[in-house]
Short mmCIF file of C-alpha atoms and ligand atoms in Angstrom, two decimals:
data_model
loop_
_atom_site.label_atom_id
_atom_site.label_comp_id
_atom_site.label_asym_id
_atom_site.label_seq_id
_atom_site.Cartn_x
_atom_site.Cartn_y
_atom_site.Cartn_z
CA MET A 1 0.00 0.00 0.00
CA THR A 2 1.33 3.42 -0.85
CA TYR A 3 -1.47 5.71 0.18
CA ALA A 4 -3.25 5.75 3.50
CA ASP A 5 -6.93 6.35 2.75
CA ASP A 6 -8.86 7.82 5.67
CA ALA A 7 -6.26 7.18 8.37
CA ALA A 8 -4.30 10.29 9.37
CA VAL A 9 -1.69 8.05 10.99
CA ARG A 10 -1.09 4.54 9.75
CA VAL A 11 1.58 2.15 10.96
CA GLU A 12 2.10 -1.26 9.39
CA ASN A 13 4.20 -4.09 10.78
CA LEU A 14 6.72 -1.74 12.34
CA THR A 15 9.76 -3.39 13.93
CA LYS A 16 12.79 -1.81 15.58
CA SER A 17 15.54 -3.48 17.60
CA PHE A 18 18.37 -2.03 19.64
CA GLY A 19 20.97 -4.83 19.62
CA ASP A 20 19.20 -7.90 20.99
CA LEU A 21 16.30 -5.93 22.35
CA VAL A 22 13.20 -5.76 20.15
CA ALA A 23 11.76 -2.41 21.23
CA VAL A 24 8.90 -2.39 18.70
CA ASP A 25 7.80 -5.81 17.49
CA ASN A 26 5.62 -5.93 14.38
CA VAL A 27 3.16 -3.26 15.49
CA SER A 28 0.31 -2.10 13.25
CA LEU A 29 -2.15 0.63 14.14
CA GLU A 30 -4.11 3.50 12.70
CA ALA A 31 -5.65 6.75 13.85
CA PRO A 32 -8.62 7.73 11.68
CA THR A 33 -8.79 11.42 10.74
CA GLY A 34 -10.19 13.55 13.56
CA LYS A 35 -9.96 10.76 16.13
CA VAL A 36 -7.74 10.09 19.13
CA LEU A 37 -5.73 6.90 19.31
CA GLY A 38 -4.24 6.08 22.70
CA LEU A 39 -1.09 3.98 22.84
CA LEU A 40 -1.09 2.56 26.36
CA GLY A 41 1.80 0.71 27.94
CA PRO A 42 4.16 0.62 30.92
CA ASN A 43 7.76 1.87 31.05
CA GLY A 44 9.86 0.36 28.29
CA ALA A 45 6.88 -0.90 26.27
CA GLY A 46 8.16 0.79 23.11
CA LYS A 47 5.87 3.84 22.99
CA THR A 48 8.56 6.48 22.47
CA THR A 49 10.40 4.32 19.94
CA LEU A 50 7.22 4.04 17.89
CA VAL A 51 6.54 7.78 18.15
CA ARG A 52 10.12 8.56 17.10
CA ILE A 53 9.76 6.36 14.02
CA VAL A 54 6.43 7.89 13.03
CA THR A 55 7.86 11.40 13.48
CA THR A 56 10.90 10.64 11.25
CA LEU A 57 13.41 10.83 14.11
CA LEU A 58 14.32 7.16 13.86
CA GLU A 59 14.32 4.62 11.04
CA PRO A 60 12.62 1.28 11.62
CA ASP A 61 14.25 -2.06 10.76
CA SER A 62 11.14 -2.98 8.81
CA GLY A 63 7.56 -1.91 8.31
CA ASN A 64 5.94 1.29 7.11
CA ALA A 65 4.31 4.40 8.46
CA TRP A 66 2.28 7.18 6.86
CA ILE A 67 1.03 10.51 8.10
CA ASN A 68 -1.81 11.92 6.04
CA GLY A 69 -0.84 9.53 3.28
CA ILE A 70 2.79 10.66 3.22
CA ASP A 71 5.34 7.87 3.65
CA VAL A 72 7.43 9.03 6.62
CA ILE A 73 10.33 6.77 5.72
CA LYS A 74 10.55 7.60 2.02
CA ASP A 75 9.50 11.23 2.27
CA PRO A 76 10.44 12.49 5.75
CA GLN A 77 10.81 16.15 4.71
CA ARG A 78 7.27 16.38 3.43
CA ALA A 79 5.87 14.28 6.28
CA ARG A 80 7.35 16.74 8.80
CA MET A 81 5.06 19.49 7.55
CA SER A 82 1.93 17.59 8.48
CA PHE A 83 2.42 16.79 12.15
CA GLY A 84 3.19 18.50 15.44
CA LEU A 85 5.08 16.66 18.17
CA ALA A 86 5.32 17.14 21.92
CA GLY A 87 7.94 14.63 23.00
CA GLN A 88 8.15 12.86 26.33
CA TYR A 89 10.58 15.45 27.70
CA PRO A 90 9.57 19.06 27.07
CA ALA A 91 11.77 20.53 24.38
CA VAL A 92 11.45 24.17 25.37
CA ASP A 93 14.58 26.32 25.42
CA GLU A 94 15.06 27.03 29.11
CA ASN A 95 16.84 30.31 28.57
CA LEU A 96 14.19 31.85 26.38
CA THR A 97 10.90 33.26 27.60
CA GLY A 98 7.64 31.51 26.78
CA PHE A 99 6.97 34.13 24.13
CA GLU A 100 10.43 33.77 22.59
CA ASN A 101 10.12 30.00 22.49
CA LEU A 102 6.88 30.15 20.53
CA GLU A 103 8.11 32.95 18.30
CA MET A 104 11.21 30.93 17.47
CA VAL A 105 9.15 27.87 16.54
CA GLY A 106 6.99 30.08 14.32
CA ARG A 107 10.09 31.39 12.56
CA LEU A 108 11.33 27.80 12.08
CA TYR A 109 8.05 27.14 10.33
CA ARG A 110 8.83 30.15 8.12
CA LEU A 111 6.16 32.46 9.47
CA SER A 112 6.98 36.15 8.97
CA ARG A 113 8.28 37.94 12.06
CA LYS A 114 4.92 39.63 12.53
CA ASP A 115 2.92 36.43 12.08
CA ALA A 116 5.24 34.51 14.40
CA ARG A 117 4.75 37.13 17.11
CA ASN A 118 1.00 37.18 16.69
CA ARG A 119 0.83 33.41 16.77
CA ALA A 120 2.99 33.31 19.92
CA LYS A 121 0.73 35.82 21.64
CA GLU A 122 -2.41 33.96 20.62
CA LEU A 123 -1.04 30.62 21.86
CA LEU A 124 0.17 32.03 25.18
CA GLU A 125 -3.34 33.26 25.77
CA ARG A 126 -4.92 30.01 24.73
CA PHE A 127 -2.74 27.98 27.11
CA ASP A 128 -3.16 30.39 30.05
CA LEU A 129 0.45 31.53 29.84
CA SER A 130 -0.05 35.19 28.97
CA ASP A 131 1.09 36.38 32.39
CA ALA A 132 4.18 34.17 32.24
CA GLY A 133 4.99 34.94 28.61
CA ASP A 134 7.87 37.26 29.47
CA ARG A 135 9.47 34.96 32.02
CA VAL A 136 12.28 32.57 31.07
CA ALA A 137 11.05 29.01 30.76
CA LYS A 138 13.52 27.69 33.33
CA ASN A 139 11.35 29.30 36.00
CA TYR A 140 8.19 27.60 34.76
CA SER A 141 6.51 24.84 36.77
CA GLY A 142 6.22 21.35 35.27
CA GLY A 143 2.62 22.01 34.24
CA MET A 144 3.55 25.33 32.57
CA ARG A 145 6.35 23.68 30.61
CA ARG A 146 3.98 21.02 29.36
CA ARG A 147 1.53 23.68 28.27
CA LEU A 148 4.28 25.62 26.53
CA ASP A 149 5.43 22.43 24.81
CA LEU A 150 1.89 21.68 23.73
CA ALA A 151 1.55 25.24 22.40
CA ALA A 152 4.83 24.83 20.48
CA SER A 153 3.57 21.61 18.92
CA ILE A 154 0.62 23.39 17.32
CA VAL A 155 2.35 26.56 16.13
CA SER A 156 2.28 25.24 12.57
CA ASN A 157 -1.40 24.27 12.74
CA ALA A 158 -0.55 20.76 11.58
CA PRO A 159 -3.52 18.45 11.17
CA VAL A 160 -1.90 15.59 13.10
CA LEU A 161 -0.51 15.79 16.61
CA LEU A 162 1.63 13.27 18.48
CA LEU A 163 1.88 13.63 22.25
CA ASP A 164 4.25 11.32 24.11
CA GLU A 165 3.08 10.98 27.73
CA PRO A 166 1.78 14.55 27.95
CA THR A 167 0.88 14.41 31.64
CA THR A 168 3.30 11.96 33.27
CA GLY A 169 4.72 13.47 36.43
CA LEU A 170 2.03 16.14 36.81
CA ASP A 171 -0.20 16.41 39.84
CA PRO A 172 -3.84 15.35 39.35
CA ARG A 173 -5.24 18.86 39.07
CA THR A 174 -2.65 19.99 36.53
CA ARG A 175 -3.27 16.79 34.61
CA ILE A 176 -6.98 17.49 34.37
CA SER A 177 -6.37 21.03 33.13
CA LEU A 178 -3.99 19.69 30.47
CA TRP A 179 -6.65 17.18 29.40
CA GLU A 180 -8.99 20.10 28.81
CA HIS A 181 -6.45 21.78 26.55
CA ILE A 182 -5.92 18.53 24.67
CA ARG A 183 -9.67 18.04 24.25
CA GLU A 184 -9.97 21.53 22.81
CA LEU A 185 -7.38 20.67 20.19
CA VAL A 186 -9.29 17.53 19.26
CA ASP A 187 -12.56 19.47 19.09
CA GLY A 188 -10.74 21.77 16.68
CA GLY A 189 -10.29 18.81 14.35
CA VAL A 190 -6.74 17.52 14.82
CA THR A 191 -6.02 13.82 14.74
CA LEU A 192 -4.16 12.77 17.86
CA LEU A 193 -1.83 9.89 18.64
CA LEU A 194 -1.22 9.96 22.36
CA THR A 195 0.95 7.67 24.45
CA THR A 196 0.31 7.13 28.12
CA GLN A 197 0.94 4.84 31.07
CA TYR A 198 -2.44 5.63 32.55
CA LEU A 199 -5.57 3.72 31.62
CA GLU A 200 -7.48 6.61 33.13
CA GLU A 201 -5.87 9.07 30.70
CA ALA A 202 -6.52 6.88 27.66
CA ASP A 203 -10.05 6.46 28.98
CA GLU A 204 -10.56 10.23 29.20
CA LEU A 205 -9.09 11.17 25.85
CA ALA A 206 -8.90 8.28 23.41
CA ASP A 207 -11.53 6.94 21.00
CA ARG A 208 -9.56 3.72 20.66
CA ILE A 209 -6.73 2.26 22.66
CA VAL A 210 -3.86 0.01 21.62
CA VAL A 211 -2.17 -1.67 24.58
CA ILE A 212 1.50 -2.57 24.08
CA ASP A 213 3.96 -4.45 26.23
CA HIS A 214 7.51 -5.48 25.38
CA GLY A 215 7.04 -3.92 21.94
CA ARG A 216 3.99 -6.02 21.07
CA THR A 217 0.32 -5.19 20.77
CA ILE A 218 -1.47 -7.19 23.45
CA ALA A 219 -4.95 -5.70 23.18
CA GLU A 220 -6.92 -3.19 21.20
CA GLY A 221 -10.35 -1.64 21.48
CA THR A 222 -12.36 1.14 23.03
CA SER A 223 -11.85 1.72 26.71
CA THR A 224 -15.24 0.13 27.39
CA GLU A 225 -14.16 -2.98 25.49
CA LEU A 226 -10.88 -3.17 27.36
CA LYS A 227 -12.55 -2.71 30.71
CA ALA A 228 -15.18 -5.28 29.84
CA GLN A 229 -12.32 -7.75 29.50
CA ILE A 230 -11.51 -7.25 33.13
CA GLY A 231 -15.14 -6.96 34.20
CA GLY A 232 -15.56 -3.22 34.80
CA ASP A 233 -14.54 -1.90 38.22
CA VAL A 234 -12.42 -3.52 40.90
CA LEU A 235 -13.18 -4.33 44.53
CA GLN A 236 -9.93 -3.63 46.32
CA MET A 237 -9.24 -5.10 49.76
CA GLN A 238 -6.41 -4.85 52.22
CA PHE A 239 -6.03 -7.35 55.08
CA HIS A 240 -4.04 -7.35 58.25
CA ASP A 241 -2.19 -10.62 57.67
CA LEU A 242 -1.90 -13.65 55.41
CA GLU A 243 -4.31 -15.75 57.45
CA THR A 244 -7.11 -13.19 57.16
CA LEU A 245 -6.40 -12.79 53.46
CA LYS A 246 -6.69 -16.54 52.92
CA SER A 247 -9.98 -16.77 54.82
CA ALA A 248 -11.33 -13.91 52.71
CA VAL A 249 -10.25 -15.59 49.46
CA THR A 250 -12.22 -18.68 50.49
CA ALA A 251 -15.25 -16.78 51.78
CA LEU A 252 -15.50 -14.59 48.65
CA SER A 253 -14.87 -17.29 46.06
CA GLY A 254 -18.25 -16.71 44.38
CA VAL A 255 -18.05 -12.90 44.23
CA GLY A 256 -17.07 -10.88 41.17
CA ALA A 257 -16.91 -11.16 37.40
CA ALA A 258 -13.54 -12.90 37.18
CA SER A 259 -11.06 -14.63 39.43
CA PRO A 260 -9.48 -12.37 42.04
CA HIS A 261 -5.91 -11.06 41.89
CA VAL A 262 -4.39 -12.07 45.19
CA ASN A 263 -1.12 -10.65 46.46
CA GLU A 264 0.06 -12.81 49.35
CA SER A 265 3.06 -10.66 50.22
CA GLU A 266 1.04 -7.47 50.54
CA PHE A 267 -2.12 -9.17 51.92
CA THR A 268 -4.28 -7.60 49.22
CA MET A 269 -7.02 -8.94 47.00
CA ALA A 270 -8.59 -7.28 43.94
CA ILE A 271 -11.81 -8.69 42.53
CA PRO A 272 -12.94 -7.57 39.06
CA THR A 273 -16.62 -6.66 39.20
CA SER A 274 -19.25 -5.69 36.68
CA ASP A 275 -21.88 -4.63 39.22
CA GLY A 276 -19.78 -2.94 41.85
CA VAL A 277 -22.40 -2.03 44.44
CA ASP A 278 -24.05 -5.49 44.48
CA ASP A 279 -20.67 -7.17 44.76
CA LEU A 280 -19.56 -4.74 47.44
CA MET A 281 -22.64 -5.50 49.51
CA ALA A 282 -22.25 -9.25 49.01
CA THR A 283 -18.61 -8.92 50.05
CA VAL A 284 -19.45 -7.05 53.25
CA ARG A 285 -22.18 -9.58 54.14
CA LEU A 286 -19.97 -12.59 53.46
CA MET A 287 -17.01 -11.22 55.36
CA ASP A 288 -19.21 -10.24 58.26
CA SER A 289 -20.78 -13.70 58.46
CA HIS A 290 -17.28 -15.25 58.47
CA GLY A 291 -16.04 -12.80 61.09
CA ILE A 292 -13.48 -11.30 58.71
CA LYS A 293 -12.63 -7.60 58.97
CA PRO A 294 -10.55 -5.99 56.21
CA ASP A 295 -8.28 -3.03 56.98
CA ASP A 296 -9.60 -1.35 53.86
CA LEU A 297 -12.27 -2.08 51.28
CA HIS A 298 -13.23 0.10 48.32
CA ILE A 299 -14.42 0.07 44.74
CA ARG A 300 -12.04 1.62 42.25
CA ARG A 301 -11.70 2.08 38.52
CA PRO A 302 -9.44 -0.49 36.84
CA SER A 303 -5.82 0.57 36.46
CA LEU A 304 -3.28 -0.32 33.82
CA ASP A 305 -2.05 -2.96 36.24
CA ASP A 306 -5.45 -4.66 36.30
CA VAL A 307 -5.59 -4.68 32.51
CA PHE A 308 -2.13 -6.21 32.42
CA LEU A 309 -2.88 -8.78 35.09
CA THR A 310 -5.91 -9.90 33.18
CA LEU A 311 -4.28 -9.87 29.74
CA THR A 312 -0.87 -11.25 30.60
CA GLY A 313 -1.28 -12.84 34.01
CA GLU A 314 1.49 -10.60 35.35
CA PRO A 315 1.65 -7.03 36.59
CA ALA A 316 2.87 -4.22 34.34
CA GLU A 317 6.62 -4.30 34.99
CA ASP A 318 8.24 -1.13 36.23
CA SER A 319 5.02 0.78 35.88
CA GLU A 320 4.37 3.59 38.28
CA PRO A 321 1.54 2.77 40.66
CA ALA A 322 -1.57 3.69 38.77
CA GLU A 323 -3.85 6.09 40.52
CA ALA A 324 -7.21 4.74 41.46
CA ILE A 325 -10.25 6.91 41.52
CA GLU A 326 -12.14 5.83 44.56
CA GLN A 327 -15.83 5.69 43.93
CA GLY A 328 -16.79 4.64 47.37
CA ALA A 329 -14.84 3.45 50.33
CA VAL A 330 -15.58 1.50 53.45
CA ARG A 331 -12.97 1.97 56.11
CA ARG A 332 -12.74 0.43 59.49
N1 ATP B 1 18.45 4.40 21.65
C1 ATP B 1 18.26 3.26 22.34
N2 ATP B 1 19.24 2.37 22.50
C2 ATP B 1 19.06 1.21 23.17
N3 ATP B 1 17.88 0.85 23.72
C3 ATP B 1 16.85 1.69 23.60
C4 ATP B 1 16.98 2.93 22.90
N4 ATP B 1 15.77 3.55 22.91
C5 ATP B 1 14.94 2.74 23.61
N5 ATP B 1 15.58 1.63 24.01
C6 ATP B 1 14.97 0.49 24.72
O1 ATP B 1 13.81 0.09 24.01
C7 ATP B 1 12.75 -0.25 24.90
C8 ATP B 1 11.56 0.62 24.60
O2 ATP B 1 11.86 1.94 24.98
P1 ATP B 1 10.85 3.14 24.81
O3 ATP B 1 11.56 4.38 25.25
O4 ATP B 1 10.31 3.12 23.44
O5 ATP B 1 9.73 2.74 25.85
P2 ATP B 1 8.50 3.62 26.38
O6 ATP B 1 7.29 2.79 26.23
O7 ATP B 1 8.52 4.95 25.75
O8 ATP B 1 8.83 3.74 27.94
P3 ATP B 1 8.57 4.97 28.97
O9 ATP B 1 7.15 4.86 29.41
O10 ATP B 1 9.51 4.70 30.09
O11 ATP B 1 8.87 6.25 28.25
C9 ATP B 1 13.31 -0.06 26.30
O12 ATP B 1 13.73 -1.30 26.78
C10 ATP B 1 14.48 0.89 26.11
O13 ATP B 1 15.47 0.68 27.07
MG1 MG B 2 8.63 6.84 26.46
#
């Protein structure tokens, strides 16, 4: 195939090794025009390597990639005009002000001096950085840098945007405000390929999600489809010791939508559930009738770890602890 029909980003059978390590292993995916594709995976899964290939920064060993129908491997110069990139580590020039950073990017995209300045001003306003526009970027907070980086990635008004872990390391509130900015861009019509370690983030932003691990695609679907695989929400329990945990495992054997994930060294149990409140009530009744008292019991949204446990039978290696949104908690 030489032309990618309706997909703004198309990747076919991409493979890239570093020595013996296969960082991207025969991955295919596509982001339809105007949609958001989430590439979800833990540390070292191969997300950045794939993004670098698609954005012409790295050549694959085999496979193909197109952006808006342009072959990024055969025609990297032309491909570069049709995407914006915010890499995993903000690429702002620390010694320039926010305004100067954006103006410089505009000039690199061959805007006239006047247009570059106007665009910089407009973007500072849009990303709530007007007040900080004259300060050097080295004094920006993490959230401000990410916003500046995001602004820089859209200076050229490219129709396709690639964001590599846009919110990793940000506090929850800053993350939510960045999501709003990202949503605005998508509402404006850009196609987005977004990588993340957080199921919650993919859930919030992506139309479809591709889950990768050790360079390979291990699942694909909408977030509802992925969560259905693990049965919806999770009943999370913490016990005081191994003996209590074991009694609970026995007492609760009939509860939940799938078999529980039991961690004997941390005395925890997580039960996938499709009807959280019913299962929560059954759990409380059963434990009470067996005289078992957990240290903590709550319903939470599934995390990347739960998806991994269910798909691979092992936790997501090296992943940061995923944040759970507690929907209801019962504490002793
Ligand atoms: N230039 C390189 N040379 C050697 N190994 C590399 C290189 N770039 C990446 N790797 C290895 O390839 C694998 C995939 O790395 P990659 O950075 O793509 O993962 P990632 O999913 O982006 O992880 P993270 O969430 O930590 O950013 C890792 O094992 C990494 O150590
Ligand atoms: Mg990365």
